[in-house]
Coordinates of C-alpha atoms (C1' of nucleotides) in Angstrom, one line a residue:
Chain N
X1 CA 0.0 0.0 0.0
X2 CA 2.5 2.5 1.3
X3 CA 4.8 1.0 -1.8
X4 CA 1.7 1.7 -4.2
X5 CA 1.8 5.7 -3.1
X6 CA 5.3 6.0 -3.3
X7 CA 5.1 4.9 -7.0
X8 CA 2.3 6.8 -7.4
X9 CA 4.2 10.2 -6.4
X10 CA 7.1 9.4 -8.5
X11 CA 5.2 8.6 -11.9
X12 CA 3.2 12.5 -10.9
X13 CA 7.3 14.0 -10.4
X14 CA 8.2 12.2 -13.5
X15 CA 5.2 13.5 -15.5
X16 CA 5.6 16.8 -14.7
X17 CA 9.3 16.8 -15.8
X18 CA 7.3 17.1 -19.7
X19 CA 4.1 17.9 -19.4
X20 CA 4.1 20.6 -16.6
X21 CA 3.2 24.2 -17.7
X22 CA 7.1 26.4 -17.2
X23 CA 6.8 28.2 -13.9
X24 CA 5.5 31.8 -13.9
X25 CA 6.9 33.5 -10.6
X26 CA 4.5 35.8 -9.4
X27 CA 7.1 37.2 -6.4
X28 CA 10.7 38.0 -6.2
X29 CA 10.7 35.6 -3.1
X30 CA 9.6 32.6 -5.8
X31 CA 12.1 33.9 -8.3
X32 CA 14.4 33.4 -5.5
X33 CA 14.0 29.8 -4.8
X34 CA 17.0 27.7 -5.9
X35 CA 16.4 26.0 -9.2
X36 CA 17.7 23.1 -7.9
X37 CA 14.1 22.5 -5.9
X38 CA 12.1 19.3 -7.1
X39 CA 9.2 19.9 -9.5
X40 CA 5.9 20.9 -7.8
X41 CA 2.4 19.6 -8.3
X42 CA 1.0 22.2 -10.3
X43 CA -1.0 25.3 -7.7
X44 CA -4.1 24.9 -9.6
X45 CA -4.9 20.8 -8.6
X46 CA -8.3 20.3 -7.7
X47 CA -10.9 18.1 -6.1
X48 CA -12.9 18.7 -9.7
X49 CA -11.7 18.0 -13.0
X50 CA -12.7 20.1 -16.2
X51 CA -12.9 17.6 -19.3
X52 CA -13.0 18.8 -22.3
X53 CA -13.2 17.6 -25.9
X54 CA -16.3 14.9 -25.5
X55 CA -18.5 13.9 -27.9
X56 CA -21.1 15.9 -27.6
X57 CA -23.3 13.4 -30.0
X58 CA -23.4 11.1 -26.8
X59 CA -26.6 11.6 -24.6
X60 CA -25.7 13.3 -21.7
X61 CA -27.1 10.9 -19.2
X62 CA -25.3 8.2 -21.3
X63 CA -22.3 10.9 -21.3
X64 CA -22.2 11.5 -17.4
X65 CA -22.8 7.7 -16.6
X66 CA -20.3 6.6 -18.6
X67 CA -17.8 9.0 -16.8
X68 CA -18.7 8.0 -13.5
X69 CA -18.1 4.0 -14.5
X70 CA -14.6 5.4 -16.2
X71 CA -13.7 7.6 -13.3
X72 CA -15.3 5.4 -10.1
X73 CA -11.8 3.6 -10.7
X74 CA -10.2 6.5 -8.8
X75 CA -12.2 6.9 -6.1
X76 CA -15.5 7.6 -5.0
X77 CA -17.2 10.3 -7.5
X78 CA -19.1 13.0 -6.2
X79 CA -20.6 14.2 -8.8
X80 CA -20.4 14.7 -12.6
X81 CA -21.8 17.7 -13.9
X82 CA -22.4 18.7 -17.8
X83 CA -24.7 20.6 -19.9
X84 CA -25.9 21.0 -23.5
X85 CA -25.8 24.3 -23.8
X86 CA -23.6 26.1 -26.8
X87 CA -21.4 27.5 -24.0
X88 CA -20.6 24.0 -22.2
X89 CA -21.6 21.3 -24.7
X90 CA -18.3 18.9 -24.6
X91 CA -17.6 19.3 -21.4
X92 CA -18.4 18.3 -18.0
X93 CA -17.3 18.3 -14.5
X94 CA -16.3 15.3 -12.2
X95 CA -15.6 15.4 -8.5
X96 CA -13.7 13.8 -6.3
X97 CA -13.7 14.0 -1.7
X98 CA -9.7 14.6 -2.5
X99 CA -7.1 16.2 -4.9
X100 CA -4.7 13.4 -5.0
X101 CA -7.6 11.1 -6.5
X102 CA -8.3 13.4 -8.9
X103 CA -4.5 14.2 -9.9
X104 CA -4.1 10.2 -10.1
X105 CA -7.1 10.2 -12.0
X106 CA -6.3 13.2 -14.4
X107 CA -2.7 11.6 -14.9
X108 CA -4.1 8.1 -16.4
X109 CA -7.1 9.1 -18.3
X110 CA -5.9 12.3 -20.1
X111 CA -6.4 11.9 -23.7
X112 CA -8.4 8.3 -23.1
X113 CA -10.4 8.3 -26.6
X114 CA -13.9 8.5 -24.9
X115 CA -16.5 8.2 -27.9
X116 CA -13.7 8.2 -30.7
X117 CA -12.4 11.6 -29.0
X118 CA -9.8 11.7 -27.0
X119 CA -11.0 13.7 -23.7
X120 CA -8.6 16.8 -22.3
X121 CA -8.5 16.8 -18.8
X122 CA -7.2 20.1 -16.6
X123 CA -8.5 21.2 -13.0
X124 CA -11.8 23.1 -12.7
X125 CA -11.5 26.5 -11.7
X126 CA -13.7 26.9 -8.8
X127 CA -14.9 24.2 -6.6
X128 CA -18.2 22.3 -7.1
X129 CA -21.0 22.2 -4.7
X130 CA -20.9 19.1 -4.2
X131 CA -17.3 19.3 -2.9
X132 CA -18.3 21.7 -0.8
X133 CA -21.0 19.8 0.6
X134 CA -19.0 16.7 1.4
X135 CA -15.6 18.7 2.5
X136 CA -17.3 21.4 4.6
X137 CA -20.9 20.5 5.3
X138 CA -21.2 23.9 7.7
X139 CA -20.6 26.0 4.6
X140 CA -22.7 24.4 2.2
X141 CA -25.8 24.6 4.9
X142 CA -25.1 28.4 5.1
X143 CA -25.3 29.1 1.7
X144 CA -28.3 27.2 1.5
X145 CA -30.5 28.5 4.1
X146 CA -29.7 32.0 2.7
X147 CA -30.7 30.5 -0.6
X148 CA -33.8 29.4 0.7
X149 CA -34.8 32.4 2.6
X150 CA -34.7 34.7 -0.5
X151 CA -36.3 32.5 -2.9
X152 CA -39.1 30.3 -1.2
X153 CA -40.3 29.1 -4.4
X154 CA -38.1 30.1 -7.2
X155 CA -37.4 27.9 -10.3
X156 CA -34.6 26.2 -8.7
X157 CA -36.8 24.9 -5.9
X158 CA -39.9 24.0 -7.2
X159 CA -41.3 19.8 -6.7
X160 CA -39.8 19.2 -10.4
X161 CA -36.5 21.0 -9.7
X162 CA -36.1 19.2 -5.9
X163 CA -36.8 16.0 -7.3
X164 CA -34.3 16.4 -10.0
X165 CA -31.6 17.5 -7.2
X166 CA -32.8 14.6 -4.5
X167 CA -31.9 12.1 -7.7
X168 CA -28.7 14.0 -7.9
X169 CA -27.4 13.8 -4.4
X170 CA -28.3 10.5 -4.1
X171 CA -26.2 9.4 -6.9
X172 CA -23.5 12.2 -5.3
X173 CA -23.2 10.4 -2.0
X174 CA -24.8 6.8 -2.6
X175 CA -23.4 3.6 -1.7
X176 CA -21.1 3.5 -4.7
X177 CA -18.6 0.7 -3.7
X178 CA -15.4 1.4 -2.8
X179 CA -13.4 1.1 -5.9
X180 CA -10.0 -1.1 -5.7
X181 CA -6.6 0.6 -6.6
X182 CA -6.5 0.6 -10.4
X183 CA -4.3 -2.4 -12.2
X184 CA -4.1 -1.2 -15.8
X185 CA -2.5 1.6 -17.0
X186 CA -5.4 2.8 -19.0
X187 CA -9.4 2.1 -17.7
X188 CA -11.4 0.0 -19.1
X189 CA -14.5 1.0 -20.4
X190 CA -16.7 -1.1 -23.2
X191 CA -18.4 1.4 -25.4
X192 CA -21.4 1.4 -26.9
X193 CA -22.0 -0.3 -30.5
X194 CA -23.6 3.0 -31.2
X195 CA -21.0 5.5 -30.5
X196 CA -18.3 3.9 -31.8
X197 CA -15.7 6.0 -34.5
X198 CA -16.2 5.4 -37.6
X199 CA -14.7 1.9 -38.8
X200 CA -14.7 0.8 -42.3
X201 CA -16.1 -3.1 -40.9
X202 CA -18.9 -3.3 -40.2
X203 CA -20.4 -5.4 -37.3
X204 CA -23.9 -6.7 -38.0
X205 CA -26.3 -7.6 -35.2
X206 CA -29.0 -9.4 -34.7
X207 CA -29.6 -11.8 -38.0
X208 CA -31.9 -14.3 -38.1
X209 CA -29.9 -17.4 -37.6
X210 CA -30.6 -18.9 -40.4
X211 CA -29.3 -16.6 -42.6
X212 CA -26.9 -17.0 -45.1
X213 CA -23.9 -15.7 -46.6
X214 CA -24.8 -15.4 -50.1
X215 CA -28.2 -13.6 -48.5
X216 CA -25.9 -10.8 -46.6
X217 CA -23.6 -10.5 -50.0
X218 CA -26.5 -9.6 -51.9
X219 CA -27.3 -7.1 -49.6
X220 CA -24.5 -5.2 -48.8
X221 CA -22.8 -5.5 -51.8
X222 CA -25.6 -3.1 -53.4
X223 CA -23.2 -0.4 -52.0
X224 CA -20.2 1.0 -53.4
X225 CA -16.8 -0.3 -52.6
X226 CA -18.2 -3.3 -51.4
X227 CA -15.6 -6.2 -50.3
X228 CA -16.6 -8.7 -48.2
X229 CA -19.0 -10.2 -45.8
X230 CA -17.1 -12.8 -42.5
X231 CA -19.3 -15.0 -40.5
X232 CA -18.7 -16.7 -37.8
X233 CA -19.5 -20.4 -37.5
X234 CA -20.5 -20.7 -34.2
X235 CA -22.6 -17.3 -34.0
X236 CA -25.0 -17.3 -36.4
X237 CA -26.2 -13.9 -35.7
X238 CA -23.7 -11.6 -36.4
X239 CA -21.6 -10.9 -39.4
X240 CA -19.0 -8.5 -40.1
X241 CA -18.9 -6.7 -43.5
X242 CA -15.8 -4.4 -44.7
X243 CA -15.8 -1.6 -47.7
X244 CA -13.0 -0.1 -48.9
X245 CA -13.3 3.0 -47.2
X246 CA -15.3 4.4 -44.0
X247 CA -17.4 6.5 -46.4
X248 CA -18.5 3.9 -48.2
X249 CA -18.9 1.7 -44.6
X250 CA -21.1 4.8 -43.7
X251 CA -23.6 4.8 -46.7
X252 CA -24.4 1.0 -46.0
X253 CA -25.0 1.4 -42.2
X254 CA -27.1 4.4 -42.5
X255 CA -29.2 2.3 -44.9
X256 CA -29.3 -1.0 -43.2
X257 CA -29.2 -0.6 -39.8
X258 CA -32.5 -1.1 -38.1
X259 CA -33.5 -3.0 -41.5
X260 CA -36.0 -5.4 -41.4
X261 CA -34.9 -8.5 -42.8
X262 CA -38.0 -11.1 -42.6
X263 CA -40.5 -8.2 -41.8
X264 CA -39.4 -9.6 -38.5
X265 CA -37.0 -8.3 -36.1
X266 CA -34.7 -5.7 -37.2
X267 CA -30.9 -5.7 -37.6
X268 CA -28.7 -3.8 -35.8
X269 CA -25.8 -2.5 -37.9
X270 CA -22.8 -0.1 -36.1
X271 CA -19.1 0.3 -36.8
X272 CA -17.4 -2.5 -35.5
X273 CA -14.8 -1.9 -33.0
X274 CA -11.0 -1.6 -34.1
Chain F
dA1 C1' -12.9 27.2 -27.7
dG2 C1' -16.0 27.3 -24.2
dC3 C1' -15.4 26.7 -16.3
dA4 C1' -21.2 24.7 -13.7
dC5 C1' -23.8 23.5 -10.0
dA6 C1' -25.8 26.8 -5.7

DNA sequence: AGCACA
């Protein structure tokens, strides 16, 4: 355990030796420290982290559940906070109860192609409420009786609006379980056939099983650069078809996914996975 | 690119 931290710090030291931003010195007293002093966590770390750069094609409760699976490796998550909006589409907000989670956390999933994008993480500028509300309960309450005192019944506390936020704080501070000190070197997480980049194969769901070869050929070949349809012998269901290009690979799944193919159930067609 | 929630 105390072995774990130690290699911990030293990957952060070792880190920073590229990727840290160069030193501004605000004060002649900073200016003045010797040179030869190790390389300090950057001043800005925080319990939040700002991510940038997501797909913003992804639902947003699909969006935010995925990145509390993704970041629940690191520690407990607080909360994970995004909008649609122009101003904050592609971008959300995900707490942790402490800053060295989130710099671990930051550290190993910086650029992590989430969605086919990969996601830019930095600190978030102020601190979240619900950061507040776990770190320092006393000040949260303030604020919020003052809240409540000016506006009884304003928009933001309405039934709709306080069930919305119960939901919230339940998923803030429920019984999430305690998540295990991370093995691999970059997390885990299984997309969604739907969201996946574009892939010249194809990966076709959801055929009858008694479909054949031939059958698939004749459809998808209809479409230009056409090149081959795989099965698999032991599952009947799925196929995966490749085009030359992911242009072409688009045109087909546009047209054939959710196809009906007996006037009975219909097939699922996404990228496949690379 | 863009830092919210209250």
């Amino acid at each position: 355990m105390a072995e774990m931290a130690d290699a911990n710090i030293e990957d952060a030291e070792q880190m920073n030796k590229i990727e840290a931003p160069s030193q501004t010195p605000e004060t002649a007293a900073d200016e003045a420290k010797p040179a030869t002093e190790e390389q300090e966590e950057p001043e800005n770390a925080s319990e939040t982290l700002y991510i940038q750069n997501l797909n913003d094609q992804v639902k947003l409760s699909y969006m935010k559940t995925t990145l509390t699976n993704l970041f629940r490796h690191y520690g407990k998550v607080l909360d994970v906070v995004a909008h649609r909006n122009v101003r904050m589409r592609g971008q959300a907000f995900v707490s942790f109860a402490h800053v060295d989670l989130a710099r671990k956390a930051l550290k190993e999933v910086q650029k992590f192609p989430l969605y086919g994008k990969p996601m830019q993480v930095s600190y978030a500028k102020t601190r979240s409420e619900a950061v507040v509300k776990t770190l320092s309960p006393e000040e949260f309450d303030e604020f919020h009786a003052l809240r409540l005192k000016r506006k009884k019944r304003s928009r933001w506390d309405n039934p709709v609006r306080r069930k919305l936020r119960l939901k919230k704080e339940a998923l803030a501070t429920g019984a999430q379980p305690e998540a295990p000190a991370p093995t691999a070197k970059r997390p885990v997480v299984l997309m969604p056939d739907e969201y996946l980049p574009p892939n010249q194969i194809l990966f076709v769901q959801n055929l009858p099983p008694d479909i054949t070869k031939d059958a698939l050929v004749a459809m998808f070949s209809r479409f230009e650069n056409f090149y081959e349809v795989r099965m698999i012998p032991t599952k009947k269901d799925i196929a995966f078809v490749e085009y030359a290009d992911e242009a072409s690979a688009t045109v087909a799944k546009d047209a054939l996914h959710n196809f009906k193919l007996d006037g009975e159930a219909k097939i699922k067609v996404t990228y496949a996975r690379k």
